[in-house]
Amino acid sequence: MPESPVRADAKRNRSRILAEAAAVFAEKGASASTEEVAARAGVAIGTVFRHFPTKRDLLQAIVKDLLERLTEEAATLAADGDPATALFDYFRHMVAQAAAKKTVADLLAADTGVQLEVSGPVLTLSAAVQTLLSRAQHCGAVDPAVRLDEVMALLTATCQGALRSGWSPDLQERTLTIVFAGLRDRSSQAGEDVAAVRRRSG
Amino acid sequence: MPESPVRADAKRNRSRILAEAAAVFAEKGASASTEEVAARAGVAIGTVFRHFPTKRDLLQAIVKDLLERLTEEAATLAADGDPATALFDYFRHMVAQAAAKKTVADLLAADTGVQLEVSGPVLTLSAAVQTLLSRAQHCGAVDPAVRLDEVMALLTATCQGALRSGWSPDLQERTLTIVFAGLRDRSSQAGEDVAAVRRRSG
Amino acid sequence: MPESPVRADAKRNRSRILAEAAAVFAEKGASASTEEVAARAGVAIGTVFRHFPTKRDLLQAIVKDLLERLTEEAATLAADGDPATALFDYFRHMVAQAAAKKTVADLLAADTGVQLEVSGPVLTLSAAVQTLLSRAQHCGAVDPAVRLDEVMALLTATCQGALRSGWSPDLQERTLTIVFAGLRDRSSQAGEDVAAVRRRSG
Amino acid sequence: MPESPVRADAKRNRSRILAEAAAVFAEKGASASTEEVAARAGVAIGTVFRHFPTKRDLLQAIVKDLLERLTEEAATLAADGDPATALFDYFRHMVAQAAAKKTVADLLAADTGVQLEVSGPVLTLSAAVQTLLSRAQHCGAVDPAVRLDEVMALLTATCQGALRSGWSPDLQERTLTIVFAGLRDRSSQAGEDVAAVRRRSG
DNA sequence: GATGAATGAGTATTCATTCAT
DNA sequence: AATGAATGAATACTCATTCAT
């Protein structure tokens, strides 16, 4: 006897629920009802709660999923892409995705009302971005003084901005162009500024 | 005939409610209960609804208030500040404020679930920022190709980022430094990039 | 000094409130809000409650007023009208009025949710109708066996029917024609029926 | 496969709720609270709303139920009864029922404040009464000029009168006797009156 | 494991009534 | 006497969660 056949069903249900939940919460925000998720996944409400004992668990699973996907994309770019542009491509790609799909990128910043525990997956994502950053700096495409947390901060801020305020593709590009310019030449004109900052923030 | 004394009481209540509501919604999100607002303002629930017949009205009033305050600050800086740094100061000030007070800056991007009507106040704010921008460009402190909507986009994105992800003062500064650099010298090193953008977005 | 001038104001307010209340309750039913009555009467809510300490009091006053008016109309008809038709005219008039004005005739049957005390005025009205009835019976226009309570029952039932179901003028007439025929010749064809009734209801 | 057993439970609850709701609304009017219905049906408030998502739905279901029962009774009489008296029996039966049970006959005239959609069931009831009427006219027990809408008008008016004003059995009979006489001999003594009516209402 | 009915605390909103001005 | 702001109980409806089938 192979693995119990029931389990196959359950697994299918689980991912169906996850997928529909992502869609529902993306459309209506985290306050959408679990009942609607169940309906759209074609299962009864009890089934949702069997798989995710709490709404919080469901949200957390979605976010974890999303982060994993984003991490994979970063890894792929790190493997195949031109080091000089991969970081910028990644930025652009994510922002476009956020704006277009109104995905759960939302949840990344956890204004859920619920506190989600996703530090693990976030760390992995950061590591992937770190790779992109380092290589870009090696090429001279990004100022060597730039640190990972600034990049992550700008990344999430622009994604959310694009998502929430519905930036047009044109606006996305113009905004990112400014950010990219900043990442490149922080050292030159912005030099004295950096010095000032160091003094202030000790 | 002076204004009716009854109104004095009512006015005091109204602002008390507004203030506490801003605090409550900032802490717990827009889905916090109106009852809690009432409790914290020390009035009965009916009083809240007498002043703001709908929760939506309350949220809208808060946002309108906030935007007005922000607009005033921009105007003040435009009047008194050094044109070369006023825009940057404003940015820095707002981001710091958002991060510190965890205010309702949140609501600016309206992930309220409710649709708020605030186009008027938003326009006024934009106008105020436009002034700061133009003057900075006259001084050569900001690239003349930069447009208002990019600035507003970066402003809200960084405010929200700071708010939601709780950027430390240090991180705030480092992130803004990148943005400021981008605003300044988009034309120089970033030259070819800009050209590319123009091609893409027509 | 004549009567205090304040009192004149108060009296005017009282009748204004009474009139608007009748209109409001007629339109929206007895569950309309007292606040609306106040607004339409152009006074503050407190003033309404000063004159009628309870909503029930207000409703009661309206009904009393209405009954008095109806009584007057009956009395007038008794004085001026043709005894043979006055009762029928009264019926017709009241039904038409109820259907047209969607007045507070409603309240006559007290489905107010509140219990109104109006036995006094109702007795007076009954006395007035009794006069019409007796005279019609003297003329031979109404069967002598008909009693007052049957007439009142039919009167209120038809008024309410017309009011609630919105009888057209045509339907009003056809329905009343049947009732009038019944009032006239209960004795003839309906004879054996009456006998049966007497046996049953002892 | 028999029907799911879960459904049995649910069905029992549904009718329990319906029955208690009818009782509650009959006693206290349509503005009685849904909570009380739930309490009296021995279920939690959520259960009531699961079965009837809106108070309006609940009221509508009650009325539909009632109309169906009334229609059945008319059909039974049409099948078994003496054509000459069946219509009168039906009248008498309904009025007695309304007065005794203080049922929701009330709702028939929809002074609910809410607008109920019951045109379907009402049409079916009318059809059933039409049968009784036609047969009575064939027998000569009812004047051939009488139309269905007059009969329905008198039927509902008397039911409501009996219900609201609490007619005693004796008063019910005496009132109905008048109505029945009117239905029978509109043509004879009432002749000139009918002519007048025809002239007026075209 | 899946189903979906039941639960009941929670939420926005209304309205008669009171009371400070 | 009038005003209108404040009160707070009441009400329809929602939704996460439990549990019998």
JSON list of N, CA and C in Angstrom, two decimals, chain D residues 143-197:
[
{"chain": "D", "resi": 143, "resn": "ASP", "atom": "N", "xyz": [-74.56, 37.72, -5.57]},
{"chain": "D", "resi": 143, "resn": "ASP", "atom": "CA", "xyz": [-74.92, 38.54, -6.72]},
{"chain": "D", "resi": 143, "resn": "ASP", "atom": "C", "xyz": [-73.87, 38.38, -7.82]},
{"chain": "D", "resi": 144, "resn": "PRO", "atom": "N", "xyz": [-74.29, 38.16, -9.05]},
{"chain": "D", "resi": 144, "resn": "PRO", "atom": "CA", "xyz": [-73.35, 37.94, -10.16]},
{"chain": "D", "resi": 144, "resn": "PRO", "atom": "C", "xyz": [-72.48, 39.16, -10.46]},
{"chain": "D", "resi": 145, "resn": "ALA", "atom": "N", "xyz": [-72.91, 40.34, -10.01]},
{"chain": "D", "resi": 145, "resn": "ALA", "atom": "CA", "xyz": [-72.13, 41.55, -10.31]},
{"chain": "D", "resi": 145, "resn": "ALA", "atom": "C", "xyz": [-70.92, 41.71, -9.39]},
{"chain": "D", "resi": 146, "resn": "VAL", "atom": "N", "xyz": [-70.91, 40.93, -8.33]},
{"chain": "D", "resi": 146, "resn": "VAL", "atom": "CA", "xyz": [-69.79, 41.05, -7.39]},
{"chain": "D", "resi": 146, "resn": "VAL", "atom": "C", "xyz": [-68.49, 40.56, -8.04]},
{"chain": "D", "resi": 147, "resn": "ARG", "atom": "N", "xyz": [-67.42, 41.33, -7.83]},
{"chain": "D", "resi": 147, "resn": "ARG", "atom": "CA", "xyz": [-66.14, 40.91, -8.42]},
{"chain": "D", "resi": 147, "resn": "ARG", "atom": "C", "xyz": [-65.16, 40.45, -7.35]},
{"chain": "D", "resi": 148, "resn": "LEU", "atom": "N", "xyz": [-64.13, 39.80, -7.82]},
{"chain": "D", "resi": 148, "resn": "LEU", "atom": "CA", "xyz": [-63.16, 39.22, -6.88]},
{"chain": "D", "resi": 148, "resn": "LEU", "atom": "C", "xyz": [-62.51, 40.27, -5.99]},
{"chain": "D", "resi": 149, "resn": "ASP", "atom": "N", "xyz": [-62.14, 41.40, -6.55]},
{"chain": "D", "resi": 149, "resn": "ASP", "atom": "CA", "xyz": [-61.38, 42.34, -5.72]},
{"chain": "D", "resi": 149, "resn": "ASP", "atom": "C", "xyz": [-62.20, 42.91, -4.56]},
{"chain": "D", "resi": 150, "resn": "GLU", "atom": "N", "xyz": [-63.51, 43.05, -4.79]},
{"chain": "D", "resi": 150, "resn": "GLU", "atom": "CA", "xyz": [-64.34, 43.49, -3.66]},
{"chain": "D", "resi": 150, "resn": "GLU", "atom": "C", "xyz": [-64.34, 42.45, -2.55]},
{"chain": "D", "resi": 151, "resn": "VAL", "atom": "N", "xyz": [-64.43, 41.20, -2.98]},
{"chain": "D", "resi": 151, "resn": "VAL", "atom": "CA", "xyz": [-64.46, 40.13, -1.98]},
{"chain": "D", "resi": 151, "resn": "VAL", "atom": "C", "xyz": [-63.15, 40.09, -1.20]},
{"chain": "D", "resi": 152, "resn": "MET", "atom": "N", "xyz": [-62.04, 40.18, -1.91]},
{"chain": "D", "resi": 152, "resn": "MET", "atom": "CA", "xyz": [-60.74, 40.17, -1.22]},
{"chain": "D", "resi": 152, "resn": "MET", "atom": "C", "xyz": [-60.63, 41.38, -0.29]},
{"chain": "D", "resi": 153, "resn": "ALA", "atom": "N", "xyz": [-61.11, 42.49, -0.76]},
{"chain": "D", "resi": 153, "resn": "ALA", "atom": "CA", "xyz": [-61.04, 43.70, 0.05]},
{"chain": "D", "resi": 153, "resn": "ALA", "atom": "C", "xyz": [-61.83, 43.53, 1.35]},
{"chain": "D", "resi": 154, "resn": "LEU", "atom": "N", "xyz": [-63.03, 42.99, 1.21]},
{"chain": "D", "resi": 154, "resn": "LEU", "atom": "CA", "xyz": [-63.86, 42.80, 2.41]},
{"chain": "D", "resi": 154, "resn": "LEU", "atom": "C", "xyz": [-63.26, 41.74, 3.32]},
{"chain": "D", "resi": 155, "resn": "LEU", "atom": "N", "xyz": [-62.69, 40.73, 2.69]},
{"chain": "D", "resi": 155, "resn": "LEU", "atom": "CA", "xyz": [-62.10, 39.66, 3.48]},
{"chain": "D", "resi": 155, "resn": "LEU", "atom": "C", "xyz": [-60.94, 40.18, 4.33]},
{"chain": "D", "resi": 156, "resn": "THR", "atom": "N", "xyz": [-60.02, 40.87, 3.70]},
{"chain": "D", "resi": 156, "resn": "THR", "atom": "CA", "xyz": [-58.88, 41.35, 4.48]},
{"chain": "D", "resi": 156, "resn": "THR", "atom": "C", "xyz": [-59.32, 42.42, 5.48]},
{"chain": "D", "resi": 157, "resn": "ALA", "atom": "N", "xyz": [-60.22, 43.28, 5.05]},
{"chain": "D", "resi": 157, "resn": "ALA", "atom": "CA", "xyz": [-60.66, 44.33, 5.97]},
{"chain": "D", "resi": 157, "resn": "ALA", "atom": "C", "xyz": [-61.29, 43.74, 7.22]},
{"chain": "D", "resi": 158, "resn": "THR", "atom": "N", "xyz": [-62.14, 42.75, 7.06]},
{"chain": "D", "resi": 158, "resn": "THR", "atom": "CA", "xyz": [-62.78, 42.18, 8.24]},
{"chain": "D", "resi": 158, "resn": "THR", "atom": "C", "xyz": [-61.79, 41.38, 9.08]},
{"chain": "D", "resi": 159, "resn": "CYS", "atom": "N", "xyz": [-60.90, 40.69, 8.42]},
{"chain": "D", "resi": 159, "resn": "CYS", "atom": "CA", "xyz": [-59.90, 39.94, 9.20]},
{"chain": "D", "resi": 159, "resn": "CYS", "atom": "C", "xyz": [-59.08, 40.90, 10.06]},
{"chain": "D", "resi": 160, "resn": "GLN", "atom": "N", "xyz": [-58.62, 41.94, 9.45]},
{"chain": "D", "resi": 160, "resn": "GLN", "atom": "CA", "xyz": [-57.81, 42.90, 10.19]},
{"chain": "D", "resi": 160, "resn": "GLN", "atom": "C", "xyz": [-58.60, 43.58, 11.28]},
{"chain": "D", "resi": 161, "resn": "GLY", "atom": "N", "xyz": [-59.84, 43.91, 10.95]},
{"chain": "D", "resi": 161, "resn": "GLY", "atom": "CA", "xyz": [-60.69, 44.53, 11.97]},
{"chain": "D", "resi": 161, "resn": "GLY", "atom": "C", "xyz": [-60.81, 43.61, 13.16]},
{"chain": "D", "resi": 162, "resn": "ALA", "atom": "N", "xyz": [-61.12, 42.36, 12.88]},
{"chain": "D", "resi": 162, "resn": "ALA", "atom": "CA", "xyz": [-61.30, 41.39, 13.95]},
{"chain": "D", "resi": 162, "resn": "ALA", "atom": "C", "xyz": [-60.02, 41.25, 14.75]},
{"chain": "D", "resi": 163, "resn": "LEU", "atom": "N", "xyz": [-58.90, 41.20, 14.03]},
{"chain": "D", "resi": 163, "resn": "LEU", "atom": "CA", "xyz": [-57.61, 41.05, 14.69]},
{"chain": "D", "resi": 163, "resn": "LEU", "atom": "C", "xyz": [-57.27, 42.23, 15.56]},
{"chain": "D", "resi": 164, "resn": "ARG", "atom": "N", "xyz": [-57.32, 43.39, 14.97]},
{"chain": "D", "resi": 164, "resn": "ARG", "atom": "CA", "xyz": [-56.84, 44.57, 15.66]},
{"chain": "D", "resi": 164, "resn": "ARG", "atom": "C", "xyz": [-57.77, 45.06, 16.76]},
{"chain": "D", "resi": 165, "resn": "SER", "atom": "N", "xyz": [-59.03, 45.00, 16.45]},
{"chain": "D", "resi": 165, "resn": "SER", "atom": "CA", "xyz": [-59.95, 45.58, 17.43]},
{"chain": "D", "resi": 165, "resn": "SER", "atom": "C", "xyz": [-60.51, 44.51, 18.34]},
{"chain": "D", "resi": 166, "resn": "GLY", "atom": "N", "xyz": [-60.12, 43.25, 18.11]},
{"chain": "D", "resi": 166, "resn": "GLY", "atom": "CA", "xyz": [-60.54, 42.18, 19.01]},
{"chain": "D", "resi": 166, "resn": "GLY", "atom": "C", "xyz": [-62.04, 41.97, 19.05]},
{"chain": "D", "resi": 167, "resn": "TRP", "atom": "N", "xyz": [-62.64, 41.82, 17.87]},
{"chain": "D", "resi": 167, "resn": "TRP", "atom": "CA", "xyz": [-64.08, 41.57, 17.83]},
{"chain": "D", "resi": 167, "resn": "TRP", "atom": "C", "xyz": [-64.44, 40.31, 18.60]},
{"chain": "D", "resi": 168, "resn": "SER", "atom": "N", "xyz": [-65.48, 40.38, 19.37]},
{"chain": "D", "resi": 168, "resn": "SER", "atom": "CA", "xyz": [-65.98, 39.19, 20.04]},
{"chain": "D", "resi": 168, "resn": "SER", "atom": "C", "xyz": [-66.63, 38.29, 18.99]},
{"chain": "D", "resi": 169, "resn": "PRO", "atom": "N", "xyz": [-66.78, 37.01, 19.28]},
{"chain": "D", "resi": 169, "resn": "PRO", "atom": "CA", "xyz": [-67.44, 36.10, 18.32]},
{"chain": "D", "resi": 169, "resn": "PRO", "atom": "C", "xyz": [-68.79, 36.64, 17.92]},
{"chain": "D", "resi": 170, "resn": "ASP", "atom": "N", "xyz": [-69.50, 37.18, 18.86]},
{"chain": "D", "resi": 170, "resn": "ASP", "atom": "CA", "xyz": [-70.82, 37.72, 18.58]},
{"chain": "D", "resi": 170, "resn": "ASP", "atom": "C", "xyz": [-70.71, 38.88, 17.59]},
{"chain": "D", "resi": 171, "resn": "LEU", "atom": "N", "xyz": [-69.82, 39.77, 17.85]},
{"chain": "D", "resi": 171, "resn": "LEU", "atom": "CA", "xyz": [-69.65, 40.92, 16.95]},
{"chain": "D", "resi": 171, "resn": "LEU", "atom": "C", "xyz": [-69.17, 40.46, 15.58]},
{"chain": "D", "resi": 172, "resn": "GLN", "atom": "N", "xyz": [-68.31, 39.47, 15.58]},
{"chain": "D", "resi": 172, "resn": "GLN", "atom": "CA", "xyz": [-67.87, 38.92, 14.29]},
{"chain": "D", "resi": 172, "resn": "GLN", "atom": "C", "xyz": [-69.07, 38.48, 13.46]},
{"chain": "D", "resi": 173, "resn": "GLU", "atom": "N", "xyz": [-69.94, 37.73, 14.09]},
{"chain": "D", "resi": 173, "resn": "GLU", "atom": "CA", "xyz": [-71.08, 37.20, 13.35]},
{"chain": "D", "resi": 173, "resn": "GLU", "atom": "C", "xyz": [-72.01, 38.29, 12.88]},
{"chain": "D", "resi": 174, "resn": "ARG", "atom": "N", "xyz": [-72.30, 39.22, 13.74]},
{"chain": "D", "resi": 174, "resn": "ARG", "atom": "CA", "xyz": [-73.23, 40.28, 13.34]},
{"chain": "D", "resi": 174, "resn": "ARG", "atom": "C", "xyz": [-72.63, 41.11, 12.19]},
{"chain": "D", "resi": 175, "resn": "THR", "atom": "N", "xyz": [-71.35, 41.35, 12.26]},
{"chain": "D", "resi": 175, "resn": "THR", "atom": "CA", "xyz": [-70.72, 42.12, 11.19]},
{"chain": "D", "resi": 175, "resn": "THR", "atom": "C", "xyz": [-70.72, 41.34, 9.88]},
{"chain": "D", "resi": 176, "resn": "LEU", "atom": "N", "xyz": [-70.36, 40.10, 9.99]},
{"chain": "D", "resi": 176, "resn": "LEU", "atom": "CA", "xyz": [-70.32, 39.29, 8.78]},
{"chain": "D", "resi": 176, "resn": "LEU", "atom": "C", "xyz": [-71.72, 39.11, 8.18]},
{"chain": "D", "resi": 177, "resn": "THR", "atom": "N", "xyz": [-72.69, 39.04, 9.01]},
{"chain": "D", "resi": 177, "resn": "THR", "atom": "CA", "xyz": [-74.05, 38.89, 8.50]},
{"chain": "D", "resi": 177, "resn": "THR", "atom": "C", "xyz": [-74.40, 40.06, 7.59]},
{"chain": "D", "resi": 178, "resn": "ILE", "atom": "N", "xyz": [-74.00, 41.21, 8.00]},
{"chain": "D", "resi": 178, "resn": "ILE", "atom": "CA", "xyz": [-74.25, 42.39, 7.16]},
{"chain": "D", "resi": 178, "resn": "ILE", "atom": "C", "xyz": [-73.51, 42.26, 5.83]},
{"chain": "D", "resi": 179, "resn": "VAL", "atom": "N", "xyz": [-72.27, 41.87, 5.92]},
{"chain": "D", "resi": 179, "resn": "VAL", "atom": "CA", "xyz": [-71.48, 41.74, 4.69]},
{"chain": "D", "resi": 179, "resn": "VAL", "atom": "C", "xyz": [-72.10, 40.68, 3.78]},
{"chain": "D", "resi": 180, "resn": "PHE", "atom": "N", "xyz": [-72.48, 39.56, 4.37]},
{"chain": "D", "resi": 180, "resn": "PHE", "atom": "CA", "xyz": [-73.05, 38.48, 3.55]},
{"chain": "D", "resi": 180, "resn": "PHE", "atom": "C", "xyz": [-74.34, 38.94, 2.88]},
{"chain": "D", "resi": 181, "resn": "ALA", "atom": "N", "xyz": [-75.17, 39.64, 3.62]},
{"chain": "D", "resi": 181, "resn": "ALA", "atom": "CA", "xyz": [-76.41, 40.16, 3.03]},
{"chain": "D", "resi": 181, "resn": "ALA", "atom": "C", "xyz": [-76.08, 41.05, 1.84]},
{"chain": "D", "resi": 182, "resn": "GLY", "atom": "N", "xyz": [-75.07, 41.87, 2.02]},
{"chain": "D", "resi": 182, "resn": "GLY", "atom": "CA", "xyz": [-74.67, 42.76, 0.93]},
{"chain": "D", "resi": 182, "resn": "GLY", "atom": "C", "xyz": [-74.18, 41.99, -0.29]},
{"chain": "D", "resi": 183, "resn": "LEU", "atom": "N", "xyz": [-73.49, 40.92, -0.03]},
{"chain": "D", "resi": 183, "resn": "LEU", "atom": "CA", "xyz": [-72.98, 40.12, -1.16]},
{"chain": "D", "resi": 183, "resn": "LEU", "atom": "C", "xyz": [-74.11, 39.44, -1.92]},
{"chain": "D", "resi": 184, "resn": "ARG", "atom": "N", "xyz": [-75.15, 39.08, -1.20]},
{"chain": "D", "resi": 184, "resn": "ARG", "atom": "CA", "xyz": [-76.26, 38.34, -1.81]},
{"chain": "D", "resi": 184, "resn": "ARG", "atom": "C", "xyz": [-77.14, 39.19, -2.69]},
{"chain": "D", "resi": 185, "resn": "ASP", "atom": "N", "xyz": [-77.63, 40.30, -2.13]},
{"chain": "D", "resi": 185, "resn": "ASP", "atom": "CA", "xyz": [-78.75, 40.98, -2.78]},
{"chain": "D", "resi": 185, "resn": "ASP", "atom": "C", "xyz": [-78.41, 42.38, -3.26]},
{"chain": "D", "resi": 186, "resn": "ARG", "atom": "N", "xyz": [-77.21, 42.53, -3.63]},
{"chain": "D", "resi": 186, "resn": "ARG", "atom": "CA", "xyz": [-76.84, 43.83, -4.13]},
{"chain": "D", "resi": 186, "resn": "ARG", "atom": "C", "xyz": [-77.80, 44.25, -5.24]},
{"chain": "D", "resi": 187, "resn": "SER", "atom": "N", "xyz": [-78.26, 43.27, -6.02]},
{"chain": "D", "resi": 187, "resn": "SER", "atom": "CA", "xyz": [-79.09, 43.58, -7.18]},
{"chain": "D", "resi": 187, "resn": "SER", "atom": "C", "xyz": [-80.47, 44.09, -6.82]},
{"chain": "D", "resi": 188, "resn": "SER", "atom": "N", "xyz": [-81.11, 43.53, -5.80]},
{"chain": "D", "resi": 188, "resn": "SER", "atom": "CA", "xyz": [-82.50, 43.90, -5.52]},
{"chain": "D", "resi": 188, "resn": "SER", "atom": "C", "xyz": [-82.68, 45.29, -4.91]},
{"chain": "D", "resi": 189, "resn": "GLN", "atom": "N", "xyz": [-82.77, 45.35, -3.58]},
{"chain": "D", "resi": 189, "resn": "GLN", "atom": "CA", "xyz": [-83.03, 46.65, -2.97]},
{"chain": "D", "resi": 189, "resn": "GLN", "atom": "C", "xyz": [-81.94, 47.68, -3.28]},
{"chain": "D", "resi": 190, "resn": "ALA", "atom": "N", "xyz": [-80.76, 47.16, -3.42]},
{"chain": "D", "resi": 190, "resn": "ALA", "atom": "CA", "xyz": [-79.64, 48.08, -3.59]},
{"chain": "D", "resi": 190, "resn": "ALA", "atom": "C", "xyz": [-79.54, 48.59, -5.03]},
{"chain": "D", "resi": 191, "resn": "GLY", "atom": "N", "xyz": [-80.52, 48.18, -5.81]},
{"chain": "D", "resi": 191, "resn": "GLY", "atom": "CA", "xyz": [-80.47, 48.46, -7.24]},
{"chain": "D", "resi": 191, "resn": "GLY", "atom": "C", "xyz": [-80.09, 49.88, -7.63]},
{"chain": "D", "resi": 192, "resn": "GLU", "atom": "N", "xyz": [-80.82, 50.80, -7.15]},
{"chain": "D", "resi": 192, "resn": "GLU", "atom": "CA", "xyz": [-80.54, 52.17, -7.61]},
{"chain": "D", "resi": 192, "resn": "GLU", "atom": "C", "xyz": [-79.14, 52.61, -7.21]},
{"chain": "D", "resi": 193, "resn": "ASP", "atom": "N", "xyz": [-78.72, 52.11, -6.08]},
{"chain": "D", "resi": 193, "resn": "ASP", "atom": "CA", "xyz": [-77.39, 52.46, -5.61]},
{"chain": "D", "resi": 193, "resn": "ASP", "atom": "C", "xyz": [-76.32, 51.98, -6.60]},
{"chain": "D", "resi": 194, "resn": "VAL", "atom": "N", "xyz": [-76.45, 50.75, -6.99]},
{"chain": "D", "resi": 194, "resn": "VAL", "atom": "CA", "xyz": [-75.50, 50.17, -7.93]},
{"chain": "D", "resi": 194, "resn": "VAL", "atom": "C", "xyz": [-75.44, 51.01, -9.19]},
{"chain": "D", "resi": 195, "resn": "ALA", "atom": "N", "xyz": [-76.59, 51.40, -9.65]},
{"chain": "D", "resi": 195, "resn": "ALA", "atom": "CA", "xyz": [-76.63, 52.24, -10.85]},
{"chain": "D", "resi": 195, "resn": "ALA", "atom": "C", "xyz": [-75.82, 53.51, -10.62]},
{"chain": "D", "resi": 196, "resn": "ALA", "atom": "N", "xyz": [-76.02, 54.10, -9.47]},
{"chain": "D", "resi": 196, "resn": "ALA", "atom": "CA", "xyz": [-75.30, 55.34, -9.15]},
{"chain": "D", "resi": 196, "resn": "ALA", "atom": "C", "xyz": [-73.79, 55.11, -9.17]},
{"chain": "D", "resi": 197, "resn": "VAL", "atom": "N", "xyz": [-73.41, 54.01, -8.58]},
{"chain": "D", "resi": 197, "resn": "VAL", "atom": "CA", "xyz": [-71.99, 53.70, -8.52]},
{"chain": "D", "resi": 197, "resn": "VAL", "atom": "C", "xyz": [-71.41, 53.57, -9.93]}
]
